[in-house]
Structures are given as structure tokens and as C-alpha cells.
């Protein structure tokens, strides 16, 4: 068999579908190996190696952009949908790597494992988005989760970090168990674990009633598992502690990649395969959306730690995503995709600023992270650019135009109104109003208060590049959302 | 000027100016101020052709530009001006120049940020007035809040943060509900016609069930009522006004409040005509309450700036009353009064700012007897005060008289209350003028204040010219409004309510009703017919 035929054979087996995340996983291993050979003084090369892996994988996704393939016995699928999410994950990972390059060194966690685990996590997320079979999806979820358990406890010396990891792990394990039980029930009801089989079994109106009950129970369990990953109320207990204790760059990664991956899996399972159950799920989702938005926004007001505030804000944003998922339909799901993309820029940007702001000279703990929101007082006077960037992200997170956050919410609420959920849209906009209060408080502190604790911004060039990219992305999506929205619609169309 | 995107240039030139300032070092104050002034001035000069090339006889949008923006959902970058928005755009560019000039020295800290915020605000304000696409309008409407929030919060008085937060939360509360309203309207239009569009002119024709229409009207109207602000949504205004720096107050009173009344005229009336007519009695009562209440509270103030702020509540109540009279006099008077209020109240805030710069106080008791040492200032102040209380021959009279005529045609009791409000406004304004300028100074040891500087003189003189221009020749302005106003009225009337309104107006023997009905029946608004409807004040 010559090489060409081998390639041809692999292609026909759908190997193409595995290329993007395999490349990320391989780069992870390369980073691990490189870590063994590099001298301590050369460890600075690690983030660039990881970034190279991300870019390589992104190039492969771009190359396969118009391809469609199903591989490994119908376990994974490459389509516009998985390509879109792969790009989102890779974008998020790339930005996190850039932000980490200075942060990890300063915090003394610059080791090969850090970047390798980031890349492994990303490969897991990509697997989740491209899986069309429940066990494969679970595999992806676990790869992502295990990486995150370790990463959130990466400050081994700090109790808060250990607490973050322990809480995340224990509750995450619970959630995985629910999920797995749901998968088992699906298997029992339909005799298969592929999404296609699910659609066939439950898609026709004529499936036996007992199977219908099984499917409902299975959906409920699966929903719990995904809601945990999304950080939706009442499965959100881990979010504030984990977000606060984990290294800031990892928090950023978690809030973006993990949430997006859960949303992707949700759309594939519930949107594309179990749409016949939509009436039952949407009632549950409606309630989840309302309590998630409301609790997230209201509790965020009371926070004094900026990471905790952003944690509750991320719960609230999970609520907006749930509004879109409740609305369902192509409009609802494509608004999820747009939201996720906007969310990458604005949330990573906000956490990025947090990771760059440090306590200044004079205090006992100079150079430590400045995490209290009072540290942001007067930031505009000393670090105009940093403050301006943060202001853009805060405006965007509160959904005020002309920023990405506005159109993200606009698409979500317009999907809700289109689906006839005007009440949900009204609750959503009122929640946005609440959120303005605590996001604008950061702007107010930065611009309208005098400095209380001296702080300084890191001069990390890589970090600044990442921030600039986030600002540009936030504004671009806010002024010219058209082509990105079209991308989202096409991606959704590819799975229906 | 075919093909030249005049409206877009006027809208975005300030933004470009702000971008230029971003690259000027923050310690080069003179350069920053000059760039801001040049940008504002250039923008004003560019906006003048909008007036000179405007065709007054046409009701349609002029200088229209339309390109797809978010094509998939039917949103386009669609801008243009008509007889309603034309003068508000000019007012915006005019007042921004004066505001920048007035902030020349009074803003001494973080000048760069201030001037950028002013120019960004200008782009947002003009954008609101020229947008003909609901989504575009909404983007400008909200985007403009951020610079205003910063202007109040960063350069304001002692309670600036409270005022800034109150301002942004109040306004957003209304506008977010309007967003849901916009979406519902958008999908209803799609349901009726199968077309997805945010184009205002296309949405005008949407048939909406009566029950839904009232809710949509409320979603839009409350947002505008907060901005105006109408009683009982007015509580953010005194705080915002008092704490804002002079330039912020000028633009807040001069332009931002007009967005509310403009919104009612541009969106509520044509989109929800039946609901607008149905709501008119309630709105009129609230407007009257606002007129009287604002006037009484203004009379009780010791702080000149607070007095002017409450007078805005009263004056804008009158504008709303005129608009909801649904006749040509009321509407045209309302629009003219929007412009007048922008000029007079803007000038009053500028004057208060000049006083504050001299004595660092705004309390009436700290002044008195200023006419001796500041004769030129006294004269200018006097003209502005008289313009605000509608002395015949000055701009306020032209607007308020038309509003009164319009309201009178609709309802005599409402007209009586409106007239009472005008009398009260004369009382508190003249009392304030007396306290500040004439009475014996209560603080004898206070040093005499210097008269206006050349810069201040050149800020106030253009205003005085306008005050006389509008007062003596209102026809110049009104003639450019007729066609557009008639188009709005025609839409309200053709909504199957002609009978209801005709009974109202006809019973009073109003001359307007037949004319408007005629305009409806012929679909076009003949300039001669509509010109005859309006008594040409002072011409």
C-alpha cells in the first residue's frame, strides 16, 4: 500500500474529523517532552511552543473549513459546527497562553504541565463539540474536566487554590456520575449511544411510552451534568470558590472554554438529536434560565473580590445562554454561537486585565495580585490604557452598544421574542439592568475615585497583545456583527 | 451635493476628532482643546448645508444614505433628516461648539478625556436624531450614555457619582424595555409581511392588534418619558443637572432631553397612532402636573442651577402637552419649543457656569447687585431670561404661543393650566434674575466680579442672535417643518381615529381639523395648505 492510498484510506475512515484535536493533543505531549529537556533558563519557550500547537491546529481547522466527515464508526463528526467551536476554543486557548506567559512565571507556576494541561483540556473541549456519540462526548468532557481539576489547584502552596480544586473535583465527579447515568439510560432506551440513533428512536412520534419516560429521565440526568459545566443555578455552588481560588488565567480559561464546550454539547444532544423532547426540556430550561440570571446578577452586586464578582457574572451569562437554549430553533442556537464568541473576547479580556494588575511598591505584599475591587480605584490615573480596556470589557459585559456584548444579548433576546418567550426576554433585560450596576461600579472606581492602594500594571508584551486582541474583537463584533452572525447561522445549519 | 454622505460626515466627524485627540499627549492642553474646538466647529459648519439645501416642501427624508449593516436580520445603516430632526441636529452641533468653548478653562483636570467624551457624545446625539433604522437608533441611543456617564461622574460636583449612577440606571431601565418592544414590533412586522426589517419607514405601516399596540406604545413611551423627563420619571434630572459640569448640563438640557420628545414624535406617534391617541388624556394630565410641579419646585430653589433644572421639567411638560394635542400648531410649537428650550436653557446653564467660575457658588444668596460691575453680562443674561419666559419678540414666545394655540384647540382646561405654568415660569425666572443681579449684595465683603471676557461674550452672542432670529422670524423655521409635521399627523389621523379626534377638535371650532383631513385624503401635504394652518407669529 503506497502512502497515497494510506492517506486515502484514512480520509475515507473520517480521520479528517480527528485532525484538529489530535494536533492539539500531540502539541501537548510535545510541550511535556520539551519541558524535560529545556534548561530552567529556557522555559520561557514553553508558552511559545504551546502557542505554535494552537496555531497549527487552527490552521488545520481553517484548511478543513468546508469539509464534512464522520469518523471512527460514527463517533465524531467534522462539520461547520465543530469547526466553529474548535476555532472558539483555540482562540480562547491562544489568548490564555499569551496572558499566562507572564502570569505563570511571576506566580512561579511556569512548568511544562501547565501548558500541556491547557492543551489537553482544549483537545477535550474540541472532542466534546465534534462528538456525535455519547461515550465519546463523555470522554471529551472528562479530558477537559481532569485537566481543569489539576489546573485549578496549580498553586499547590495556597490553601485557596487547593480548596478550589477539591470543590471542583468532588462536585464535578458527582456531575459526571449523573451524566454517565443519563447516558446509560439512553442506551437502555434506544439500544445505541450515537446521536443519530437517539434521533431515530425518539424523533418519531410513535416510540413506546415507557421509552419516552426513560428518555425524559435520561435527558434530566444529562441536563444536570451539562448545567454543572455551564455553571447554571442550582448547580453553580463550585463556581465562586473555584473561580476565586484558581490561578487567574485558569479562571479565564475555565469561564470561556468549559462553558462553550458545554453549550456545544448541549446543542448537539438536545437541539439536533432530541428536538422531539423540546417541549419538556424548554419548560425546565426556562426556570433554570430565570434563576441563573437573577441569582448571578443579584449576588454579584455584593462581591468585593473581583474574581468572585466575575464568577457570579459568569453565572449570570450562563443564564443568558440558557435563555437562548430555551428559545431553541436555529435562531436560538445560532445566537448561542455568537454569544460564545463575544464572551471569549469580553470575559478573557476582563480576566486578562485582572491578571495584569498587581499591587505596587510600598506594601508588604508588593507584586501580589490585586484582587480586591477597591484596588481598581483610580486605575485610570496611573494606567490609562489598562483602565480603558477594562472599561470596554465592562461596558460589553453589561450589554451596552457599540460592543460585542450588546449584539450577543440582542441575538439572544431576539431569539426569545421570536420563540414567543417575551416574558423571558423582559426578565432578561431587567437582569441586564441589574448587571449594569456592578459592572459600571468598576468603571466608576477606575475613573472617578482616587487611588487608595498603589497598583501597577504588568508590562508583559504578550499580555498586552492578548488584551489588544480582546478589545478589537469586542468592538468589531459590536460594530460589524454581520459576518460573524452569518458564520454562526451557517454552523448551526450544518447540524440540522 | 449628490453622493456626498453629508449626514454621515456630520455624524462621525466628532468621532474622528476624538480619535485625533487620543494621539495627542495628555499634557498638551492647548492642542487638545484646539482640536476639540476645531472638530466641533467644523461639524457645525458642515451641518449648515443641511439647512440651506433642505427642501422645506417635502415630507420625505432628505440626504438619505442607506447601506446594509446587519444584512441577515434586515438592519441597515439608514440615516437622513426631515423637518423634525433637522433643527435638532443643528441644535446639537451648535451647542457642542459652545460647550467646548465654555469648558476651555473650567475643565482643568483630565482635559484629554473630557474633550474626547464630549466629541463621542456629539456623535451619539447626532446619530440618535438621524437614524432611520430602529436597531441603529437603539445603538446610538444607548452608546451615548457612556460618555455622558463619564462626563457627569468624572468632572461633576461633590455628589457626582450618585448622580451619574442614577442617570445611567434610570435611562437604561427605560431603554432596555424599549429593546424588547423593538423586537416584538420587528417580529410582528415579519408575521404580517414576511419581511425582516428594522427600517423605520417600512415599520410605519405595520398593522398591530389594538391590545398589543398599547403595550408596545408603553415600552417606547416610558423610555422616552424618562429621558424627557416627564413627571413622575423626573427625579434623576435635578441630580444629574446639578452635579454635571457646565458643558454636561448644557448638552443634557439642550439636547439629551430632546431625545425623549423627539422619540415620541418620531416613533410613538407614527408607529402606534391609535395607542398614542388613546393615551393622550393620561399623558396630558401628567404633562400638566409636570408643568405646575416643576414650576413650583423651581420657585423653591436657592441654587440657581437647581432652579434651571426644575424649570426644564416644567418647560418640557409644555412640549409634551403640545405634541399630544395632535394638531399642526401643537406639534410645530412643540418642535420649535424643543429648539428654544435647548437654546435658552443651554444659555442659562452657561451663565450659571460663568457665575460659578467667578464665585464658586451657585446659591442666589451669594450674589446680588451684579449689574453694576457686570453690565454686559447683565444685558446678555436679561435677554436669555426673557427668552426663557417667552417675552413676545423672543424665541420662547413663538414656541409657547403655538403650543398654547394647539392645546387650546384640543382642550381649554389644559390650555388654562399650560398658561398658568407660563405665568409661574415668569415668576421664578424674574425672581431669580432679581436675586442674582439687582438686590443689594448680602455678602458685602465679597470682591466685585469681573464682567464677561471676550471668550464668554462670543459664547453668548450667537445665542442672543438666535433668540432674536427665532423670535422675530419663526416662519423661517416653521416653514421647514410643515410637510414633515403634516405627514406625522396624517399617519395619526389615518389610523381610523379621524372621527375621534375630529369630534374633539371640530367641537371647538378648530381650523386645523379640516385642513389635516384634507392632507390625509390627498396623501401629499401641499405646502400652501399647511402654511395657512399656522399663524405666522411675529412675521
PDB file of N, CA and C in Angstrom, chain B residues 388-419:
ATOM      1  N   UNK B 388     -36.471  82.788  28.023  1.00  0.00           N
ATOM      2  CA  UNK B 388     -36.969  81.612  28.717  1.00  0.00           C
ATOM      3  C   UNK B 388     -38.397  81.813  29.201  1.00  0.00           C
ATOM      4  N   UNK B 389     -38.779  83.060  29.556  1.00  0.00           N
ATOM      5  CA  UNK B 389     -40.150  83.274  29.996  1.00  0.00           C
ATOM      6  C   UNK B 389     -41.044  83.745  28.866  1.00  0.00           C
ATOM      7  N   UNK B 390     -40.551  83.624  27.639  1.00  0.00           N
ATOM      8  CA  UNK B 390     -41.402  83.820  26.455  1.00  0.00           C
ATOM      9  C   UNK B 390     -41.910  85.247  26.306  1.00  0.00           C
ATOM     10  N   UNK B 391     -41.005  86.176  26.337  1.00  0.00           N
ATOM     11  CA  UNK B 391     -41.387  87.554  26.022  1.00  0.00           C
ATOM     12  C   UNK B 391     -41.662  87.643  24.521  1.00  0.00           C
ATOM     13  N   UNK B 392     -42.757  88.267  24.124  1.00  0.00           N
ATOM     14  CA  UNK B 392     -43.026  88.367  22.680  1.00  0.00           C
ATOM     15  C   UNK B 392     -41.867  89.034  21.955  1.00  0.00           C
ATOM     16  N   UNK B 393     -41.555  88.497  20.794  1.00  0.00           N
ATOM     17  CA  UNK B 393     -40.421  89.011  20.040  1.00  0.00           C
ATOM     18  C   UNK B 393     -39.187  88.174  20.265  1.00  0.00           C
ATOM     19  N   UNK B 394     -39.197  87.358  21.308  1.00  0.00           N
ATOM     20  CA  UNK B 394     -38.073  86.449  21.526  1.00  0.00           C
ATOM     21  C   UNK B 394     -38.550  85.017  21.234  1.00  0.00           C
ATOM     22  N   UNK B 395     -37.565  84.118  21.152  1.00  0.00           N
ATOM     23  CA  UNK B 395     -37.879  82.783  20.621  1.00  0.00           C
ATOM     24  C   UNK B 395     -38.919  82.043  21.447  1.00  0.00           C
ATOM     25  N   UNK B 396     -38.848  82.168  22.770  1.00  0.00           N
ATOM     26  CA  UNK B 396     -39.751  81.409  23.617  1.00  0.00           C
ATOM     27  C   UNK B 396     -41.210  81.687  23.318  1.00  0.00           C
ATOM     28  N   UNK B 397     -41.489  82.928  22.961  1.00  0.00           N
ATOM     29  CA  UNK B 397     -42.887  83.295  22.714  1.00  0.00           C
ATOM     30  C   UNK B 397     -43.439  82.549  21.511  1.00  0.00           C
ATOM     31  N   UNK B 398     -42.645  82.530  20.442  1.00  0.00           N
ATOM     32  CA  UNK B 398     -43.122  81.874  19.218  1.00  0.00           C
ATOM     33  C   UNK B 398     -43.525  80.441  19.508  1.00  0.00           C
ATOM     34  N   UNK B 399     -42.670  79.722  20.227  1.00  0.00           N
ATOM     35  CA  UNK B 399     -42.949  78.319  20.501  1.00  0.00           C
ATOM     36  C   UNK B 399     -44.103  78.143  21.464  1.00  0.00           C
ATOM     37  N   UNK B 400     -44.049  78.867  22.570  1.00  0.00           N
ATOM     38  CA  UNK B 400     -45.067  78.644  23.593  1.00  0.00           C
ATOM     39  C   UNK B 400     -46.442  79.085  23.109  1.00  0.00           C
ATOM     40  N   UNK B 401     -46.473  80.152  22.315  1.00  0.00           N
ATOM     41  CA  UNK B 401     -47.769  80.614  21.813  1.00  0.00           C
ATOM     42  C   UNK B 401     -48.406  79.557  20.911  1.00  0.00           C
ATOM     43  N   UNK B 402     -47.594  79.004  20.028  1.00  0.00           N
ATOM     44  CA  UNK B 402     -48.117  77.964  19.132  1.00  0.00           C
ATOM     45  C   UNK B 402     -48.617  76.774  19.940  1.00  0.00           C
ATOM     46  N   UNK B 403     -47.837  76.373  20.946  1.00  0.00           N
ATOM     47  CA  UNK B 403     -48.261  75.238  21.769  1.00  0.00           C
ATOM     48  C   UNK B 403     -49.595  75.572  22.418  1.00  0.00           C
ATOM     49  N   UNK B 404     -49.712  76.772  22.937  1.00  0.00           N
ATOM     50  CA  UNK B 404     -50.955  77.152  23.604  1.00  0.00           C
ATOM     51  C   UNK B 404     -52.134  77.114  22.637  1.00  0.00           C
ATOM     52  N   UNK B 405     -51.900  77.624  21.429  1.00  0.00           N
ATOM     53  CA  UNK B 405     -52.974  77.580  20.439  1.00  0.00           C
ATOM     54  C   UNK B 405     -53.378  76.138  20.171  1.00  0.00           C
ATOM     55  N   UNK B 406     -52.363  75.289  19.993  1.00  0.00           N
ATOM     56  CA  UNK B 406     -52.652  73.882  19.719  1.00  0.00           C
ATOM     57  C   UNK B 406     -53.433  73.250  20.855  1.00  0.00           C
ATOM     58  N   UNK B 407     -52.984  73.485  22.075  1.00  0.00           N
ATOM     59  CA  UNK B 407     -53.651  72.872  23.217  1.00  0.00           C
ATOM     60  C   UNK B 407     -55.054  73.434  23.372  1.00  0.00           C
ATOM     61  N   UNK B 408     -55.181  74.722  23.099  1.00  0.00           N
ATOM     62  CA  UNK B 408     -56.500  75.359  23.229  1.00  0.00           C
ATOM     63  C   UNK B 408     -57.513  74.722  22.289  1.00  0.00           C
ATOM     64  N   UNK B 409     -57.061  74.418  21.069  1.00  0.00           N
ATOM     65  CA  UNK B 409     -57.951  73.777  20.105  1.00  0.00           C
ATOM     66  C   UNK B 409     -58.420  72.426  20.617  1.00  0.00           C
ATOM     67  N   UNK B 410     -57.565  71.808  21.393  1.00  0.00           N
ATOM     68  CA  UNK B 410     -57.884  70.462  21.866  1.00  0.00           C
ATOM     69  C   UNK B 410     -58.724  70.546  23.133  1.00  0.00           C
ATOM     70  N   UNK B 411     -58.280  71.362  24.078  1.00  0.00           N
ATOM     71  CA  UNK B 411     -58.963  71.378  25.357  1.00  0.00           C
ATOM     72  C   UNK B 411     -58.666  72.684  26.078  1.00  0.00           C
ATOM     73  N   UNK B 412     -59.697  73.394  26.436  1.00  0.00           N
ATOM     74  CA  UNK B 412     -59.499  74.687  27.092  1.00  0.00           C
ATOM     75  C   UNK B 412     -58.902  74.531  28.498  1.00  0.00           C
ATOM     76  N   UNK B 413     -59.384  73.579  29.304  1.00  0.00           N
ATOM     77  CA  UNK B 413     -58.788  73.463  30.652  1.00  0.00           C
ATOM     78  C   UNK B 413     -57.287  73.204  30.619  1.00  0.00           C
ATOM     79  N   UNK B 414     -56.873  72.314  29.731  1.00  0.00           N
ATOM     80  CA  UNK B 414     -55.430  72.043  29.644  1.00  0.00           C
ATOM     81  C   UNK B 414     -54.679  73.315  29.258  1.00  0.00           C
ATOM     82  N   UNK B 415     -55.282  74.069  28.327  1.00  0.00           N
ATOM     83  CA  UNK B 415     -54.633  75.312  27.893  1.00  0.00           C
ATOM     84  C   UNK B 415     -54.518  76.275  29.062  1.00  0.00           C
ATOM     85  N   UNK B 416     -55.540  76.271  29.908  1.00  0.00           N
ATOM     86  CA  UNK B 416     -55.500  77.169  31.058  1.00  0.00           C
ATOM     87  C   UNK B 416     -54.360  76.793  31.987  1.00  0.00           C
ATOM     88  N   UNK B 417     -54.205  75.492  32.230  1.00  0.00           N
ATOM     89  CA  UNK B 417     -53.107  75.055  33.091  1.00  0.00           C
ATOM     90  C   UNK B 417     -51.755  75.389  32.478  1.00  0.00           C
ATOM     91  N   UNK B 418     -51.674  75.193  31.164  1.00  0.00           N
ATOM     92  CA  UNK B 418     -50.406  75.487  30.493  1.00  0.00           C
ATOM     93  C   UNK B 418     -50.079  76.973  30.629  1.00  0.00           C
ATOM     94  N   UNK B 419     -51.098  77.821  30.496  1.00  0.00           N
ATOM     95  CA  UNK B 419     -50.867  79.256  30.621  1.00  0.00           C
ATOM     96  C   UNK B 419     -50.428  79.599  32.040  1.00  0.00           C
TER      97      UNK B 419
END
